[in-house]
mmCIF file of C-alpha atoms and ligand atoms in Angstrom:
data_model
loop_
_atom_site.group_PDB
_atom_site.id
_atom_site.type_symbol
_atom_site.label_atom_id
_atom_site.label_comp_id
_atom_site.label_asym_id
_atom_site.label_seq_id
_atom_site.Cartn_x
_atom_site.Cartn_y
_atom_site.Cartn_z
ATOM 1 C CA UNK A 15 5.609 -1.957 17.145
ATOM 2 C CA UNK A 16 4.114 -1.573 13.577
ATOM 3 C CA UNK A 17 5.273 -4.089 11.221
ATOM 4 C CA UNK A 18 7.133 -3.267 7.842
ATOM 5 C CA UNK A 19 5.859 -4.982 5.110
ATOM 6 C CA UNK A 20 8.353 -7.381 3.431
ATOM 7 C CA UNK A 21 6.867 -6.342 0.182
ATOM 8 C CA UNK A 22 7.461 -2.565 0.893
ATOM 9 C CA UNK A 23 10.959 -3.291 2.246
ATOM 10 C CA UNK A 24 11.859 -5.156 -1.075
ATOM 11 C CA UNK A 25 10.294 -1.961 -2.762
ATOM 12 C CA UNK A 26 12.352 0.409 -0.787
ATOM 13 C CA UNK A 27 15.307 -1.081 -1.310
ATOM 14 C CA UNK A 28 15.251 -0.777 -4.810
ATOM 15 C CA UNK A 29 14.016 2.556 -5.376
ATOM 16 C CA UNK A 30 15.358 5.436 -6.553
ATOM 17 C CA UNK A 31 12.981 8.182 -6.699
ATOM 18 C CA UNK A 32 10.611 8.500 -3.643
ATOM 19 C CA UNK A 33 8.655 11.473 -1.963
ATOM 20 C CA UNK A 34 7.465 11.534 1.765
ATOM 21 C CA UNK A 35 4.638 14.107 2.240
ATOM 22 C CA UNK A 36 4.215 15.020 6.023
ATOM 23 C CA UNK A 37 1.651 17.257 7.935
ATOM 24 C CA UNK A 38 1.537 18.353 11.652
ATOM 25 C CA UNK A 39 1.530 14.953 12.523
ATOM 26 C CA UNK A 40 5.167 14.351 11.925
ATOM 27 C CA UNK A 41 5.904 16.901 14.818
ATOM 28 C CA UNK A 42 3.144 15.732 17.125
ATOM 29 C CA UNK A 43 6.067 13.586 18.983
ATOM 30 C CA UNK A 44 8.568 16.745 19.311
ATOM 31 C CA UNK A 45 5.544 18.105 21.775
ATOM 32 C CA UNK A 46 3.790 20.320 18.884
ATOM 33 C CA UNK A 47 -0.197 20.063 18.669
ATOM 34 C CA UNK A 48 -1.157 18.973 15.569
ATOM 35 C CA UNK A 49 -3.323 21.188 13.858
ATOM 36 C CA UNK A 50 -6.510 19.795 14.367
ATOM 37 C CA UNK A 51 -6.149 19.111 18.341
ATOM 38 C CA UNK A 52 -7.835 21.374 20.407
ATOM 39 C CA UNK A 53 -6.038 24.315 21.072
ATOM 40 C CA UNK A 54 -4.799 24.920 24.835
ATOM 41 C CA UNK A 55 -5.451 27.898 27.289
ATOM 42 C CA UNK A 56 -5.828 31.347 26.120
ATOM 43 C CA UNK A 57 -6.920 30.291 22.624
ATOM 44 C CA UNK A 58 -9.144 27.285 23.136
ATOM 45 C CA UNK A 59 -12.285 29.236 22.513
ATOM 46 C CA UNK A 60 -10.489 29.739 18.976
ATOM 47 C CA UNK A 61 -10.646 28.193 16.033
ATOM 48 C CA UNK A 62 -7.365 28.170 14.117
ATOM 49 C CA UNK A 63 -9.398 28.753 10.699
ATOM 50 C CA UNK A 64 -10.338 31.798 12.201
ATOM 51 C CA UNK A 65 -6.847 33.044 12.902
ATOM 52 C CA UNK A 66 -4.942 31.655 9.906
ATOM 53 C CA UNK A 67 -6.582 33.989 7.231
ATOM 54 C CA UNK A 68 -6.425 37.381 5.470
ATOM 55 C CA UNK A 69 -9.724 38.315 6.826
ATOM 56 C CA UNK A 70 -8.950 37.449 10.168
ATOM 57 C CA UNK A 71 -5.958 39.378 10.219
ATOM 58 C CA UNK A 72 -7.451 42.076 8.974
ATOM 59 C CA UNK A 73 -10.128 42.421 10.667
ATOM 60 C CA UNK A 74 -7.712 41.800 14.323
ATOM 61 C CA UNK A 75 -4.173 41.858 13.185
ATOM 62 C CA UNK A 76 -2.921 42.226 16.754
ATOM 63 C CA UNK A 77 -5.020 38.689 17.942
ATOM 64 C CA UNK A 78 -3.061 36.980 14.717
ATOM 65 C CA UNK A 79 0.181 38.338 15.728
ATOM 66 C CA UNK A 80 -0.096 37.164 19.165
ATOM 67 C CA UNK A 81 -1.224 33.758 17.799
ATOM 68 C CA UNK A 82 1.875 33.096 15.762
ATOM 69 C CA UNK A 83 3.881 35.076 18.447
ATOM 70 C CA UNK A 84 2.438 32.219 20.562
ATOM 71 C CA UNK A 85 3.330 29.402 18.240
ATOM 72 C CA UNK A 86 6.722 30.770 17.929
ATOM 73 C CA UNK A 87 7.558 29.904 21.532
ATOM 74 C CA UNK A 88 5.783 26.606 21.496
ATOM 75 C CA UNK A 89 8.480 25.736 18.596
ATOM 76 C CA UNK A 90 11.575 27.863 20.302
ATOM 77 C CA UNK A 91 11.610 24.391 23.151
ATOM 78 C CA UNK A 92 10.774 21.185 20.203
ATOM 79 C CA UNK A 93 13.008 19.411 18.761
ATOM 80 C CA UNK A 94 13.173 17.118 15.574
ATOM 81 C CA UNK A 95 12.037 13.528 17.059
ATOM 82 C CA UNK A 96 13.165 10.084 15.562
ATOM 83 C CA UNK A 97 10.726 10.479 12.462
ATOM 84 C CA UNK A 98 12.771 13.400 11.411
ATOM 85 C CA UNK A 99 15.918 11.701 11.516
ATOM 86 C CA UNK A 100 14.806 8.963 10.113
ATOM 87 C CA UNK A 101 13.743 10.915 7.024
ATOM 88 C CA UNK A 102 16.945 13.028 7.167
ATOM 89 C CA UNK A 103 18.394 8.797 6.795
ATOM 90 C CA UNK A 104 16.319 8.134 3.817
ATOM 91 C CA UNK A 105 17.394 10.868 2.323
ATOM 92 C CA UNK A 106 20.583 9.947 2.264
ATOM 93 C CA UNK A 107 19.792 6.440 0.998
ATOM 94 C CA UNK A 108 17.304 7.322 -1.744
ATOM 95 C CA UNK A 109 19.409 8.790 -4.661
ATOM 96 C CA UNK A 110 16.033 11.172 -5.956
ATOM 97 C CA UNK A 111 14.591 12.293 -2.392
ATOM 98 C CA UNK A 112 11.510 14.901 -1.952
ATOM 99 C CA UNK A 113 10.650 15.671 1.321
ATOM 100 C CA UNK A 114 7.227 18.024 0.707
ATOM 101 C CA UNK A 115 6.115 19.325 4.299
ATOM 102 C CA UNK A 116 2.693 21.330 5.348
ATOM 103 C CA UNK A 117 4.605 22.111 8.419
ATOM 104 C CA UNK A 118 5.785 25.494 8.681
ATOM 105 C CA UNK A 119 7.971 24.706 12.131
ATOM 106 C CA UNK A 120 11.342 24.124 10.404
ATOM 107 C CA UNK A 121 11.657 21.130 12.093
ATOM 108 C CA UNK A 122 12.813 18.705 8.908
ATOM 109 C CA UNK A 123 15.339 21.089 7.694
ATOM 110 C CA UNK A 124 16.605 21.346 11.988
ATOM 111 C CA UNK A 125 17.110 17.689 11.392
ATOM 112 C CA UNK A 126 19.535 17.576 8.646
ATOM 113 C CA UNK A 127 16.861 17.135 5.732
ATOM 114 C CA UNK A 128 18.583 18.651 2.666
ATOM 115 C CA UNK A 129 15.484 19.068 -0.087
ATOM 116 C CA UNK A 130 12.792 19.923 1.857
ATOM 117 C CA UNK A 131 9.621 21.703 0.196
ATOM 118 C CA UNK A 132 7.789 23.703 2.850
ATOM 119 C CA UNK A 133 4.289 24.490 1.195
ATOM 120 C CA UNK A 134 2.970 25.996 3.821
ATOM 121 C CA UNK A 135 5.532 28.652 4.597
ATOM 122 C CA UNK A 136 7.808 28.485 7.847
ATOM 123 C CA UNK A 137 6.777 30.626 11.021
ATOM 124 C CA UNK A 138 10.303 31.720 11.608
ATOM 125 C CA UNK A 139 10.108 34.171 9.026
ATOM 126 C CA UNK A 140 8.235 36.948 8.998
ATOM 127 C CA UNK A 141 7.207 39.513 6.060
ATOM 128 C CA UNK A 142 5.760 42.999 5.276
ATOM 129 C CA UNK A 143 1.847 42.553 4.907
ATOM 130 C CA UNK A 144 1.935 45.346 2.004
ATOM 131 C CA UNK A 145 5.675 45.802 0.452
ATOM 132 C CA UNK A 146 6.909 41.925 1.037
ATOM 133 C CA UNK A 147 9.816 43.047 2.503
ATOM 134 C CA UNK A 148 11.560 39.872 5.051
ATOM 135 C CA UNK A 149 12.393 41.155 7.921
ATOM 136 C CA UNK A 150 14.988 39.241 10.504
ATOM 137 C CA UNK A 151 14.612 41.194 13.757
ATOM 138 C CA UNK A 152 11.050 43.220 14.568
ATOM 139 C CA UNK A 153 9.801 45.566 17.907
ATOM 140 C CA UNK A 154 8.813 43.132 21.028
ATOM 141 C CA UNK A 155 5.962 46.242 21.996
ATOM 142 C CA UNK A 156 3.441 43.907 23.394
ATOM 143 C CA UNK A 157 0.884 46.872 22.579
ATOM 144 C CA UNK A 158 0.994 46.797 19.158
ATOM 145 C CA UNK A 159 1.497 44.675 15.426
ATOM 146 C CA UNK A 160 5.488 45.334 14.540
ATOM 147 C CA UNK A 161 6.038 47.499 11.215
ATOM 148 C CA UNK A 162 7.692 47.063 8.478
ATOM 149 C CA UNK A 163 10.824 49.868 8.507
ATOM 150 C CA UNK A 164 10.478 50.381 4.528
ATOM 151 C CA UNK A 165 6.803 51.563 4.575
ATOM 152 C CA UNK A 166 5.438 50.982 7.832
ATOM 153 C CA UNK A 167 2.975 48.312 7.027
ATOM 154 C CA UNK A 168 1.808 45.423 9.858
ATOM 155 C CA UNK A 169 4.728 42.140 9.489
ATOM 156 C CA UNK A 170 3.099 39.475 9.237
ATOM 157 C CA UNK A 171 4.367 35.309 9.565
ATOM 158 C CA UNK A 172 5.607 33.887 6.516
ATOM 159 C CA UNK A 173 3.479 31.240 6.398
ATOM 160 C CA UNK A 174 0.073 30.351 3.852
ATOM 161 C CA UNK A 175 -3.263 31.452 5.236
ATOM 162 C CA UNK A 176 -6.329 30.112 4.290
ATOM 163 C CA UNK A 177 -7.783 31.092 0.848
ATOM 164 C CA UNK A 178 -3.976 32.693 -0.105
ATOM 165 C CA UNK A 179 -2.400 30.681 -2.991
ATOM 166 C CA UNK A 180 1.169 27.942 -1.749
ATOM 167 C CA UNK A 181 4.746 29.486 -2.849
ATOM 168 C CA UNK A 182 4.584 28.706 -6.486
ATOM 169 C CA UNK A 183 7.498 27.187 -7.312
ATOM 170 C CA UNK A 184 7.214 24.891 -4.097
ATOM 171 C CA UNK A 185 4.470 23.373 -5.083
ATOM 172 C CA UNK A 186 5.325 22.775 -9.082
ATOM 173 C CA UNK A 187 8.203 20.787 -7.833
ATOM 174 C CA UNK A 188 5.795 19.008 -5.123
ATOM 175 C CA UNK A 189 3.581 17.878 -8.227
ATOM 176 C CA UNK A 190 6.498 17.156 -10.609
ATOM 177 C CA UNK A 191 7.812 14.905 -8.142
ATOM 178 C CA UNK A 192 4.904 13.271 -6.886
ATOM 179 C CA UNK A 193 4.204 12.421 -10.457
ATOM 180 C CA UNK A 194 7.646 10.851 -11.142
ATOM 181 C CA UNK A 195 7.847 9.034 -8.060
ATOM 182 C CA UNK A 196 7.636 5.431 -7.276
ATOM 183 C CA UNK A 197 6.998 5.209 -3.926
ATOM 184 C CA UNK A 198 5.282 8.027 -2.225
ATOM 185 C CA UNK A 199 4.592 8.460 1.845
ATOM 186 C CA UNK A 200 2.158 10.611 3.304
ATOM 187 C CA UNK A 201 3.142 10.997 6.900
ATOM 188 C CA UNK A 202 1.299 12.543 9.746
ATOM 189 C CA UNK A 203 -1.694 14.650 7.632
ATOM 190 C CA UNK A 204 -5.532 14.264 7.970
ATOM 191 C CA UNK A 205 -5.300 14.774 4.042
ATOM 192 C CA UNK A 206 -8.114 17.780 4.982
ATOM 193 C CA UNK A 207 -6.317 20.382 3.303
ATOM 194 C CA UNK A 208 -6.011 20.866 -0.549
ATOM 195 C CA UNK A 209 -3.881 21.026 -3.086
ATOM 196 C CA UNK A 210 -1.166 19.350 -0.609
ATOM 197 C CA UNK A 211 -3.630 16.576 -0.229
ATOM 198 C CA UNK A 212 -3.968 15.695 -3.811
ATOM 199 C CA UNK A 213 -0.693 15.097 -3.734
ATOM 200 C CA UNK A 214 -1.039 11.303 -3.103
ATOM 201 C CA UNK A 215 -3.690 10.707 -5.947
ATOM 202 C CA UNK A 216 -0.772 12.327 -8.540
ATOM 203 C CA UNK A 217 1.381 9.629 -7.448
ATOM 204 C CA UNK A 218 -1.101 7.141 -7.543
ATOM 205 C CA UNK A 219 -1.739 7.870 -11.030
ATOM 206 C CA UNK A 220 1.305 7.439 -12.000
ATOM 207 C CA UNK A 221 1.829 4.341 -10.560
ATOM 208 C CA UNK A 222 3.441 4.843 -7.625
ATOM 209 C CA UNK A 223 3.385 2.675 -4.742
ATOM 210 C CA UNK A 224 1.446 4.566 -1.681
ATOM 211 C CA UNK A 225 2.692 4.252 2.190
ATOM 212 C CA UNK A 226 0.564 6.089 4.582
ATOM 213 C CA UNK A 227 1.940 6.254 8.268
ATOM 214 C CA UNK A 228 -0.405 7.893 10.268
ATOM 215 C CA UNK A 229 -1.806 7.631 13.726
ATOM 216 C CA UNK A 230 -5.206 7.368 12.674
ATOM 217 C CA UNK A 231 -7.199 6.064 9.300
ATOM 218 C CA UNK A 232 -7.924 9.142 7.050
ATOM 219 C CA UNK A 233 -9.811 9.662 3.802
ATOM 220 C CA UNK A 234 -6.149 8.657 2.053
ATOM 221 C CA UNK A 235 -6.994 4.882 3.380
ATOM 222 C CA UNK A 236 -8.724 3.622 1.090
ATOM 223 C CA UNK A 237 -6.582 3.923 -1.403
ATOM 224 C CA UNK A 238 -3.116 3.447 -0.145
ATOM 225 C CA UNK A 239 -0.702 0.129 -0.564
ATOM 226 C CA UNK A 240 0.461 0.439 2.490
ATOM 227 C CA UNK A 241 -0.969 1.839 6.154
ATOM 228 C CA UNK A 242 1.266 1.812 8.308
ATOM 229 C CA UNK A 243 -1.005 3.037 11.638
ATOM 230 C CA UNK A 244 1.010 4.169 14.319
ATOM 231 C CA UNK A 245 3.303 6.800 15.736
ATOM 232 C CA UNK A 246 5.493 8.129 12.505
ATOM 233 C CA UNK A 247 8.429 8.406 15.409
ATOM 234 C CA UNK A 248 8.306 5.079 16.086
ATOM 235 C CA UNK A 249 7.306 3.454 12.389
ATOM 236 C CA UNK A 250 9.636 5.618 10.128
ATOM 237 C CA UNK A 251 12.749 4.469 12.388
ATOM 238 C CA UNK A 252 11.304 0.856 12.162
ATOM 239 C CA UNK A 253 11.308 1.390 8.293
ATOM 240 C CA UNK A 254 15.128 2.407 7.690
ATOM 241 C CA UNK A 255 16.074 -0.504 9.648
ATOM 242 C CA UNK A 256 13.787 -3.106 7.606
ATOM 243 C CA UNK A 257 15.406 -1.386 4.356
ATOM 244 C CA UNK A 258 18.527 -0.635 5.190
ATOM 245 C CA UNK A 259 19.256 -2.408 8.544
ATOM 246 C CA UNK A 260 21.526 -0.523 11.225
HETATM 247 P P1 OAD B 13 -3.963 17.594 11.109
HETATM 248 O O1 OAD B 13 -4.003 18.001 12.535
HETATM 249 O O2 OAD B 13 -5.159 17.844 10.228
HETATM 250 O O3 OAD B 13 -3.653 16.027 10.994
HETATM 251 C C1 OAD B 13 -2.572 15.489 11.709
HETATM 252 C C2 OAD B 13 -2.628 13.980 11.513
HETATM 253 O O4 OAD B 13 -1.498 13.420 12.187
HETATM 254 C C3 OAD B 13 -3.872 13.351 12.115
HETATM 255 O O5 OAD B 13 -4.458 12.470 11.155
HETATM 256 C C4 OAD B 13 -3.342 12.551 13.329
HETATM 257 O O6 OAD B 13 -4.033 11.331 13.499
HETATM 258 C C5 OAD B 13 -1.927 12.278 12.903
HETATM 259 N N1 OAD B 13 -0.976 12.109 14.006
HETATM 260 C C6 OAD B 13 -0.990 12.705 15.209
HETATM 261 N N2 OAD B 13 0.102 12.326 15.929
HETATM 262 C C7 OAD B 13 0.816 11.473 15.121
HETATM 263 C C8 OAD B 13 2.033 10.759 15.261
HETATM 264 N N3 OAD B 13 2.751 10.822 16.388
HETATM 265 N N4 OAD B 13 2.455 9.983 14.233
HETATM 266 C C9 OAD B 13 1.741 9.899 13.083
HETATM 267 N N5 OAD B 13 0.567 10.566 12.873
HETATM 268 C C10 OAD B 13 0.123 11.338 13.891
HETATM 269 O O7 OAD B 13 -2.681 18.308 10.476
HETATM 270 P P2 OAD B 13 -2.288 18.392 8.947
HETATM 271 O O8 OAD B 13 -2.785 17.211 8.168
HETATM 272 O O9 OAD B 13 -0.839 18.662 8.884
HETATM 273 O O10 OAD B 13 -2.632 24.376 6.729
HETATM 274 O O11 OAD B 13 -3.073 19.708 8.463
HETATM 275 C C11 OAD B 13 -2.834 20.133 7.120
HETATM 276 C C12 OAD B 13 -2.981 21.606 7.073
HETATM 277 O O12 OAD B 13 -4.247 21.987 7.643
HETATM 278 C C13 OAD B 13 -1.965 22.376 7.887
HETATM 279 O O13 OAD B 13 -0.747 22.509 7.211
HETATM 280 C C14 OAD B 13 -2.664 23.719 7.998
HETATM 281 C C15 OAD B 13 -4.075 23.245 8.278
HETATM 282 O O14 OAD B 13 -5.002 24.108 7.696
HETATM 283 C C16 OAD B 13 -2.369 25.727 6.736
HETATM 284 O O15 OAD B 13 -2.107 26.303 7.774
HETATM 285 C C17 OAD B 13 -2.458 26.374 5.398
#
């Protein structure tokens, strides 16, 4: 079991405005691949890169469909795991709380989390590729892309593809509150993907303290307080105990 860091516990205690960044690895434990694992069966000889884009969907929207389709149902049987409880508990304990996610499974907000940024989108939802328009129910024809009923163009998952621009809003209030914070986690992300991964070096600049909990050393490392390397299911639980005991 990972140690907590008496010096971070102290911290912890104390604060009041933190932010916990977390990426695919946060959900590895509720049975999701992260994003970087190899994919299983049918799309193994895929990269994800290749399906998570305009082009790609453009130039084989049905493939991209059948992808997310396919994601869908992985997430339809997972459920949040101790991390995302935990969180939900710190949350609750931390009077200024940002919880900034890459995740677009829904799983922090499942778990009770209350001010949760998703920056990536959520896969649950599901837009008009031309007019916008959310849609809540669409056509299971296994033939074909579903249309929108306002103008007929291909739906599409609500999430951010690579080269499209993050929700705007979401991630303005990601930066504003990774510059204001004073301790800042970055949970369960290769920090490979920008501007979510940038995130960390805001805070750092500002003078926050910087946990990362992460299976794995990334490029974020070297220039954390605290790495915490480890399962987050298993550390984050460990954490709210340290600080907060129960
Ligand atoms: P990655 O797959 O790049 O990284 C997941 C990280 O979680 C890795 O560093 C693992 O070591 C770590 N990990 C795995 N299991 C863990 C566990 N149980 N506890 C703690 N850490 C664990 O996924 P992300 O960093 O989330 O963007 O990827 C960021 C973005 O890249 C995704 O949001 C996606 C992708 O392009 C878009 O789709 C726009």
């Amino acid at each position: 079991m990972t140690e907590i860091p008496q010096e971070l516990t102290r911290f912890l205690a104390s604060a009041s405005r933190v932010v916990a960044l977390t990426g695919a690895g946060a959900s590895q434990e509720s049975g999701l691949r992260t994003f970087r694992d190899a994919q299983t069966g049918l799309w193994a000889q895929y990269k994800p890169e290749d399906l998570a884009s305009p082009e790609a969907f453009t130039r084989d929207p049905k493939l991209v469909w059948d992808w997310y389709a396919w994601r869908r149902e992985a997430i339809k049987g997972a459920r949040p795991n101790p991390g995302h409880y935990a969180l939900v508990e710190i949350e609750k304990r931390i009077p200024n709380f940002t919880l900034i996610t890459q995740n677009v499974d829904g799983l922090h907000r499942f778990a009770g989390s209350q001010n949760v940024l998703e920056l990536h989108g959520n896969i649950q939802k599901v837009r008009c590729s031309e007019c916008g328009t959310f849609t809540e129910t669409w056509g299971d024809d296994s033939e074909s892309v579903p249309v929108c009923e306002r103008c007929g163009g291909l739906l599409r998952p609500d999430v951010v593809w690579f080269g499209e621009p993050l929700p705007r809003s979401e991630l303005e209030a990601a930066v504003t509150a990774s510059r204001a914070c004073q301790v800042f986690f970055s949970i369960g992300t290769s920090g490979a993907v920008q501007p979510a991964a940038a995130l960390a070096h805001a805070a750092r600049n500002n003078g926050s303290v910087v946990v990362e909990i992460n299976a794995e050393p990334t490029p974020l490392t070297p220039i954390v307080d605290f790495a915490l390397h480890g399962k987050s299911g298993e550390i984050l639980p460990g954490l709210v105990r340290a600080v907060w005991g129960g």
